[in-house]
PDB file of C-alpha atoms in Angstrom:
ATOM      1  CA  SER A  25      -3.108   6.851   2.723  1.00  0.00           C
ATOM      2  CA  THR A  26      -3.599   5.952  -0.908  1.00  0.00           C
ATOM      3  CA  VAL A  27      -4.683   2.600  -2.280  1.00  0.00           C
ATOM      4  CA  ALA A  28      -5.124   0.941  -5.674  1.00  0.00           C
ATOM      5  CA  ILE A  29      -7.473  -1.991  -6.108  1.00  0.00           C
ATOM      6  CA  TYR A  30      -7.023  -4.208  -9.151  1.00  0.00           C
ATOM      7  CA  GLY A  31     -10.365  -5.824  -9.962  1.00  0.00           C
ATOM      8  CA  ALA A  32     -13.828  -4.267  -9.615  1.00  0.00           C
ATOM      9  CA  GLY A  33     -15.770  -7.441  -8.938  1.00  0.00           C
ATOM     10  CA  PRO A  34     -17.575  -7.963  -5.633  1.00  0.00           C
ATOM     11  CA  VAL A  35     -14.340  -8.253  -3.629  1.00  0.00           C
ATOM     12  CA  GLY A  36     -12.790  -5.178  -5.241  1.00  0.00           C
ATOM     13  CA  LEU A  37     -15.928  -3.099  -4.741  1.00  0.00           C
ATOM     14  CA  LEU A  38     -16.174  -4.074  -1.079  1.00  0.00           C
ATOM     15  CA  LEU A  39     -12.486  -3.245  -0.679  1.00  0.00           C
ATOM     16  CA  ALA A  40     -13.259   0.211  -2.092  1.00  0.00           C
ATOM     17  CA  ALA A  41     -16.117   0.537   0.427  1.00  0.00           C
ATOM     18  CA  CYS A  42     -13.749  -0.362   3.277  1.00  0.00           C
ATOM     19  CA  ALA A  43     -11.033   1.993   2.023  1.00  0.00           C
ATOM     20  CA  LYS A  44     -13.536   4.854   1.920  1.00  0.00           C
ATOM     21  CA  MET A  45     -14.893   3.985   5.366  1.00  0.00           C
ATOM     22  CA  LEU A  46     -11.359   3.925   6.783  1.00  0.00           C
ATOM     23  CA  GLY A  47     -10.558   7.342   5.282  1.00  0.00           C
ATOM     24  CA  ALA A  48      -8.241   6.606   2.360  1.00  0.00           C
ATOM     25  CA  GLU A  49      -7.180   9.842   0.686  1.00  0.00           C
ATOM     26  CA  GLN A  50      -7.202   8.360  -2.819  1.00  0.00           C
ATOM     27  CA  ILE A  51      -8.775   5.109  -3.996  1.00  0.00           C
ATOM     28  CA  PHE A  52      -7.957   3.863  -7.479  1.00  0.00           C
ATOM     29  CA  VAL A  53     -10.029   1.004  -8.910  1.00  0.00           C
ATOM     30  CA  VAL A  54      -8.617  -0.791 -11.957  1.00  0.00           C
ATOM     31  CA  ASP A  55     -10.776  -2.889 -14.277  1.00  0.00           C
ATOM     32  CA  HIS A  56     -12.061  -2.844 -17.844  1.00  0.00           C
ATOM     33  CA  ASN A  57     -15.789  -3.035 -17.139  1.00  0.00           C
ATOM     34  CA  ASP A  58     -16.947   0.553 -17.424  1.00  0.00           C
ATOM     35  CA  TYR A  59     -20.180   0.025 -15.487  1.00  0.00           C
ATOM     36  CA  ARG A  60     -18.268  -1.383 -12.510  1.00  0.00           C
ATOM     37  CA  LEU A  61     -15.739   1.434 -12.660  1.00  0.00           C
ATOM     38  CA  GLN A  62     -18.539   4.009 -12.801  1.00  0.00           C
ATOM     39  CA  TYR A  63     -20.209   2.375  -9.803  1.00  0.00           C
ATOM     40  CA  ALA A  64     -16.934   2.529  -7.821  1.00  0.00           C
ATOM     41  CA  LYS A  65     -16.580   6.210  -8.696  1.00  0.00           C
ATOM     42  CA  ASP A  66     -20.185   7.161  -7.930  1.00  0.00           C
ATOM     43  CA  THR A  67     -20.548   5.081  -4.760  1.00  0.00           C
ATOM     44  CA  TYR A  68     -17.102   5.156  -3.161  1.00  0.00           C
ATOM     45  CA  GLY A  69     -15.430   8.193  -4.725  1.00  0.00           C
ATOM     46  CA  ALA A  70     -12.862   5.964  -6.400  1.00  0.00           C
ATOM     47  CA  ILE A  71     -10.744   7.077  -9.320  1.00  0.00           C
ATOM     48  CA  PRO A  72     -11.627   4.669 -12.153  1.00  0.00           C
ATOM     49  CA  VAL A  73      -8.785   3.264 -14.256  1.00  0.00           C
ATOM     50  CA  ASN A  74      -9.687   1.282 -17.373  1.00  0.00           C
ATOM     51  CA  PHE A  75      -6.676  -0.895 -18.223  1.00  0.00           C
ATOM     52  CA  ASP A  76      -7.888  -1.206 -21.827  1.00  0.00           C
ATOM     53  CA  LYS A  77      -7.375   2.543 -22.245  1.00  0.00           C
ATOM     54  CA  VAL A  78      -4.264   3.337 -20.186  1.00  0.00           C
ATOM     55  CA  ASP A  79      -1.327   1.627 -18.531  1.00  0.00           C
ATOM     56  CA  ALA A  80      -2.881   1.439 -15.068  1.00  0.00           C
ATOM     57  CA  ALA A  81       0.353   1.582 -13.058  1.00  0.00           C
ATOM     58  CA  GLU A  82       1.660   4.574 -15.013  1.00  0.00           C
ATOM     59  CA  PHE A  83      -1.662   6.388 -14.602  1.00  0.00           C
ATOM     60  CA  ILE A  84      -1.748   5.699 -10.855  1.00  0.00           C
ATOM     61  CA  ILE A  85       1.838   6.857 -10.351  1.00  0.00           C
ATOM     62  CA  GLU A  86       1.131  10.100 -12.249  1.00  0.00           C
ATOM     63  CA  GLN A  87      -1.893  10.789 -10.026  1.00  0.00           C
ATOM     64  CA  THR A  88      -0.168  10.339  -6.659  1.00  0.00           C
ATOM     65  CA  LYS A  89       1.735  12.982  -4.703  1.00  0.00           C
ATOM     66  CA  GLY A  90       5.296  13.198  -5.903  1.00  0.00           C
ATOM     67  CA  HIS A  91       4.543  10.567  -8.544  1.00  0.00           C
ATOM     68  CA  ARG A  92       5.696   7.920  -6.087  1.00  0.00           C
ATOM     69  CA  GLY A  93       2.803   5.451  -6.331  1.00  0.00           C
ATOM     70  CA  VAL A  94       0.190   4.330  -3.824  1.00  0.00           C
ATOM     71  CA  ASP A  95       0.886   3.277  -0.243  1.00  0.00           C
ATOM     72  CA  GLY A  96      -0.892  -0.027  -0.704  1.00  0.00           C
ATOM     73  CA  VAL A  97      -2.187  -2.030  -3.625  1.00  0.00           C
ATOM     74  CA  ILE A  98      -4.584  -4.966  -3.648  1.00  0.00           C
ATOM     75  CA  ASP A  99      -4.758  -7.648  -6.322  1.00  0.00           C
ATOM     76  CA  ALA A 100      -8.428  -8.661  -6.121  1.00  0.00           C
ATOM     77  CA  VAL A 101      -8.546 -10.192  -9.595  1.00  0.00           C
ATOM     78  CA  GLY A 102      -8.653 -13.868  -8.707  1.00  0.00           C
ATOM     79  CA  PHE A 103     -10.046 -16.531 -11.027  1.00  0.00           C
ATOM     80  CA  GLU A 104     -12.436 -14.024 -12.589  1.00  0.00           C
ATOM     81  CA  ALA A 105      -9.842 -12.970 -15.144  1.00  0.00           C
ATOM     82  CA  LYS A 106      -8.571 -16.453 -15.935  1.00  0.00           C
ATOM     83  CA  GLY A 107      -7.624 -16.659 -19.570  1.00  0.00           C
ATOM     84  CA  SER A 108      -7.341 -12.907 -19.976  1.00  0.00           C
ATOM     85  CA  SER A 109      -4.013 -11.950 -21.503  1.00  0.00           C
ATOM     86  CA  LYS A 110      -4.509  -8.386 -20.207  1.00  0.00           C
ATOM     87  CA  ILE A 111      -4.800  -9.151 -16.527  1.00  0.00           C
ATOM     88  CA  GLU A 112      -3.860 -12.599 -15.352  1.00  0.00           C
ATOM     89  CA  GLY A 113      -3.233 -16.044 -16.668  1.00  0.00           C
ATOM     90  CA  SER A 114       0.220 -17.505 -16.140  1.00  0.00           C
ATOM     91  CA  SER A 115       1.834 -14.132 -16.841  1.00  0.00           C
ATOM     92  CA  GLY A 116       0.749 -12.660 -13.493  1.00  0.00           C
ATOM     93  CA  ALA A 117       0.194  -9.329 -15.262  1.00  0.00           C
ATOM     94  CA  ALA A 118      -2.111  -7.991 -12.513  1.00  0.00           C
ATOM     95  CA  LEU A 119       0.467  -8.789  -9.837  1.00  0.00           C
ATOM     96  CA  CYS A 120       3.214  -7.172 -11.929  1.00  0.00           C
ATOM     97  CA  GLN A 121       1.020  -4.082 -12.313  1.00  0.00           C
ATOM     98  CA  CYS A 122       0.537  -4.010  -8.532  1.00  0.00           C
ATOM     99  CA  ILE A 123       4.281  -4.096  -7.950  1.00  0.00           C
ATOM    100  CA  ALA A 124       4.733  -1.260 -10.445  1.00  0.00           C
ATOM    101  CA  ALA A 125       1.942   0.926  -8.965  1.00  0.00           C
ATOM    102  CA  VAL A 126       2.997   0.781  -5.299  1.00  0.00           C
ATOM    103  CA  ARG A 127       5.530   3.146  -3.751  1.00  0.00           C
ATOM    104  CA  ARG A 128       8.870   2.111  -2.280  1.00  0.00           C
ATOM    105  CA  GLY A 129       8.267   0.451   1.083  1.00  0.00           C
ATOM    106  CA  GLY A 130       4.602  -0.080   0.215  1.00  0.00           C
ATOM    107  CA  VAL A 131       2.343  -3.068   0.750  1.00  0.00           C
ATOM    108  CA  VAL A 132       1.016  -5.483  -1.868  1.00  0.00           C
ATOM    109  CA  SER A 133      -1.986  -7.475  -0.680  1.00  0.00           C
ATOM    110  CA  VAL A 134      -3.134 -10.506  -2.647  1.00  0.00           C
ATOM    111  CA  PRO A 135      -6.557 -11.890  -1.714  1.00  0.00           C
ATOM    112  CA  GLY A 136      -7.010 -12.811  -5.403  1.00  0.00           C
ATOM    113  CA  ILE A 137      -6.398 -16.509  -5.946  1.00  0.00           C
ATOM    114  CA  TYR A 138      -3.285 -17.752  -7.731  1.00  0.00           C
ATOM    115  CA  ALA A 139      -3.270 -21.521  -7.997  1.00  0.00           C
ATOM    116  CA  GLY A 140      -0.373 -22.206 -10.347  1.00  0.00           C
ATOM    117  CA  PRO A 141       3.052 -20.870 -11.221  1.00  0.00           C
ATOM    118  CA  ILE A 142       3.492 -17.260 -12.254  1.00  0.00           C
ATOM    119  CA  ASN A 143       5.964 -16.566 -15.026  1.00  0.00           C
ATOM    120  CA  ASP A 144       7.888 -13.299 -15.141  1.00  0.00           C
ATOM    121  CA  PHE A 145       7.261 -12.493 -11.467  1.00  0.00           C
ATOM    122  CA  LEU A 146       9.172  -9.275 -10.778  1.00  0.00           C
ATOM    123  CA  ILE A 147      10.978 -10.400  -7.634  1.00  0.00           C
ATOM    124  CA  GLY A 148      13.871  -8.015  -8.387  1.00  0.00           C
ATOM    125  CA  ASP A 149      11.530  -5.010  -8.581  1.00  0.00           C
ATOM    126  CA  ALA A 150       9.782  -6.070  -5.374  1.00  0.00           C
ATOM    127  CA  PHE A 151      13.138  -6.506  -3.636  1.00  0.00           C
ATOM    128  CA  ASP A 152      14.451  -3.164  -4.895  1.00  0.00           C
ATOM    129  CA  LYS A 153      11.344  -1.350  -3.649  1.00  0.00           C
ATOM    130  CA  GLY A 154      11.433  -3.108  -0.268  1.00  0.00           C
ATOM    131  CA  LEU A 155       7.818  -4.211  -0.576  1.00  0.00           C
ATOM    132  CA  THR A 156       5.787  -6.089   1.988  1.00  0.00           C
ATOM    133  CA  PHE A 157       3.510  -8.825   0.653  1.00  0.00           C
ATOM    134  CA  ARG A 158       0.344  -9.938   2.444  1.00  0.00           C
ATOM    135  CA  MET A 159      -1.459 -12.842   0.823  1.00  0.00           C
ATOM    136  CA  GLY A 160      -3.475 -15.956   1.359  1.00  0.00           C
ATOM    137  CA  GLN A 161      -6.925 -16.976   2.383  1.00  0.00           C
ATOM    138  CA  THR A 162      -8.635 -14.303   4.460  1.00  0.00           C
ATOM    139  CA  HIS A 163      -8.762 -15.069   8.175  1.00  0.00           C
ATOM    140  CA  VAL A 164     -12.545 -14.776   8.269  1.00  0.00           C
ATOM    141  CA  HIS A 165     -13.003 -15.629  11.949  1.00  0.00           C
ATOM    142  CA  LYS A 166     -10.543 -12.927  12.942  1.00  0.00           C
ATOM    143  CA  TYR A 167     -12.282 -10.147  10.976  1.00  0.00           C
ATOM    144  CA  ILE A 168     -15.985 -11.053  11.154  1.00  0.00           C
ATOM    145  CA  PRO A 169     -16.672  -9.465  14.578  1.00  0.00           C
ATOM    146  CA  GLN A 170     -15.256  -6.078  13.483  1.00  0.00           C
ATOM    147  CA  LEU A 171     -16.969  -6.241  10.088  1.00  0.00           C
ATOM    148  CA  LEU A 172     -20.318  -7.077  11.693  1.00  0.00           C
ATOM    149  CA  GLU A 173     -19.879  -4.112  14.032  1.00  0.00           C
ATOM    150  CA  TYR A 174     -19.271  -1.825  11.037  1.00  0.00           C
ATOM    151  CA  ILE A 175     -22.409  -3.196   9.368  1.00  0.00           C
ATOM    152  CA  GLU A 176     -24.535  -2.930  12.531  1.00  0.00           C
ATOM    153  CA  ASN A 177     -23.381   0.683  13.040  1.00  0.00           C
ATOM    154  CA  GLY A 178     -24.245   1.525   9.426  1.00  0.00           C
ATOM    155  CA  ASP A 179     -20.624   2.306   8.540  1.00  0.00           C
ATOM    156  CA  LEU A 180     -20.481  -0.440   5.922  1.00  0.00           C
ATOM    157  CA  SER A 181     -23.284  -1.628   3.617  1.00  0.00           C
ATOM    158  CA  PRO A 182     -22.154  -4.703   1.698  1.00  0.00           C
ATOM    159  CA  GLU A 183     -25.668  -5.233   0.299  1.00  0.00           C
ATOM    160  CA  ALA A 184     -25.166  -2.111  -1.818  1.00  0.00           C
ATOM    161  CA  ILE A 185     -23.248  -4.086  -4.453  1.00  0.00           C
ATOM    162  CA  ILE A 186     -26.051  -6.645  -4.961  1.00  0.00           C
ATOM    163  CA  THR A 187     -27.705  -6.288  -8.355  1.00  0.00           C
ATOM    164  CA  HIS A 188     -29.462  -9.634  -8.714  1.00  0.00           C
ATOM    165  CA  ARG A 189     -31.423 -11.820  -6.309  1.00  0.00           C
ATOM    166  CA  MET A 190     -32.384 -15.211  -7.676  1.00  0.00           C
ATOM    167  CA  ASN A 191     -33.696 -18.560  -6.533  1.00  0.00           C
ATOM    168  CA  LEU A 192     -31.104 -21.259  -5.954  1.00  0.00           C
ATOM    169  CA  SER A 193     -32.728 -23.199  -8.795  1.00  0.00           C
ATOM    170  CA  ASP A 194     -31.595 -20.376 -11.124  1.00  0.00           C
ATOM    171  CA  ALA A 195     -27.949 -20.591 -10.018  1.00  0.00           C
ATOM    172  CA  ALA A 196     -26.651 -21.514 -13.479  1.00  0.00           C
ATOM    173  CA  LYS A 197     -28.346 -18.448 -14.969  1.00  0.00           C
ATOM    174  CA  GLY A 198     -26.987 -16.267 -12.155  1.00  0.00           C
ATOM    175  CA  TYR A 199     -23.442 -17.451 -12.770  1.00  0.00           C
ATOM    176  CA  GLU A 200     -23.873 -16.889 -16.508  1.00  0.00           C
ATOM    177  CA  ILE A 201     -25.107 -13.313 -16.013  1.00  0.00           C
ATOM    178  CA  PHE A 202     -22.171 -12.600 -13.695  1.00  0.00           C
ATOM    179  CA  GLU A 203     -19.563 -14.305 -15.890  1.00  0.00           C
ATOM    180  CA  LYS A 204     -20.703 -12.541 -19.069  1.00  0.00           C
ATOM    181  CA  ARG A 205     -21.100  -9.169 -17.291  1.00  0.00           C
ATOM    182  CA  GLU A 206     -24.705  -8.979 -18.463  1.00  0.00           C
ATOM    183  CA  GLU A 207     -27.318  -6.612 -17.051  1.00  0.00           C
ATOM    184  CA  GLU A 208     -24.574  -4.586 -15.314  1.00  0.00           C
ATOM    185  CA  CYS A 209     -24.234  -7.427 -12.830  1.00  0.00           C
ATOM    186  CA  ARG A 210     -22.057  -6.769  -9.785  1.00  0.00           C
ATOM    187  CA  LYS A 211     -23.222  -9.482  -7.374  1.00  0.00           C
ATOM    188  CA  VAL A 212     -25.813 -12.254  -7.490  1.00  0.00           C
ATOM    189  CA  ILE A 213     -27.400 -13.538  -4.290  1.00  0.00           C
ATOM    190  CA  LEU A 214     -29.030 -16.972  -4.460  1.00  0.00           C
ATOM    191  CA  THR A 215     -31.742 -18.005  -2.014  1.00  0.00           C
ATOM    192  CA  PRO A 216     -33.474 -21.399  -1.597  1.00  0.00           C
TER     193      PRO A 216
END
């Protein structure tokens, strides 16, 4: 199968790790932070797509067999892109890109958080393509046993994305580094 992941933050990177582990034929990761895209390419074999340089959905469609789009697409943008006119905000641009990049009959998964209304939602395009939407809070208790088994067996290494370990007293600094994309930050772990 083929998958596109919009957002190369911690959730998007771990989604790429899972897609690789589960044998996805092609993994596209869409973001505009080059260091995160490079990490996804080097670590998970993902095809990086910088939305500042190309129309991500068009690029993805051109790179799939028969130019039909990916089998599944995941909007892992969430609050991280709040205020960005390129990705999210009230326009729902990331979700619209997901609808455009997925093939007819494909699946759009939305673990990224949308708290308010989305203008210009392409319900007609989604209907025409016969898409399936999966969204909402992750059912953690349902998936934890299987994820822990993958980790215990060495099939999945979530600690690989950690770039910063800091004391809890430095939480504000950790959030600032992450928010500003400083020091090639992918994930900050805070300990007491």
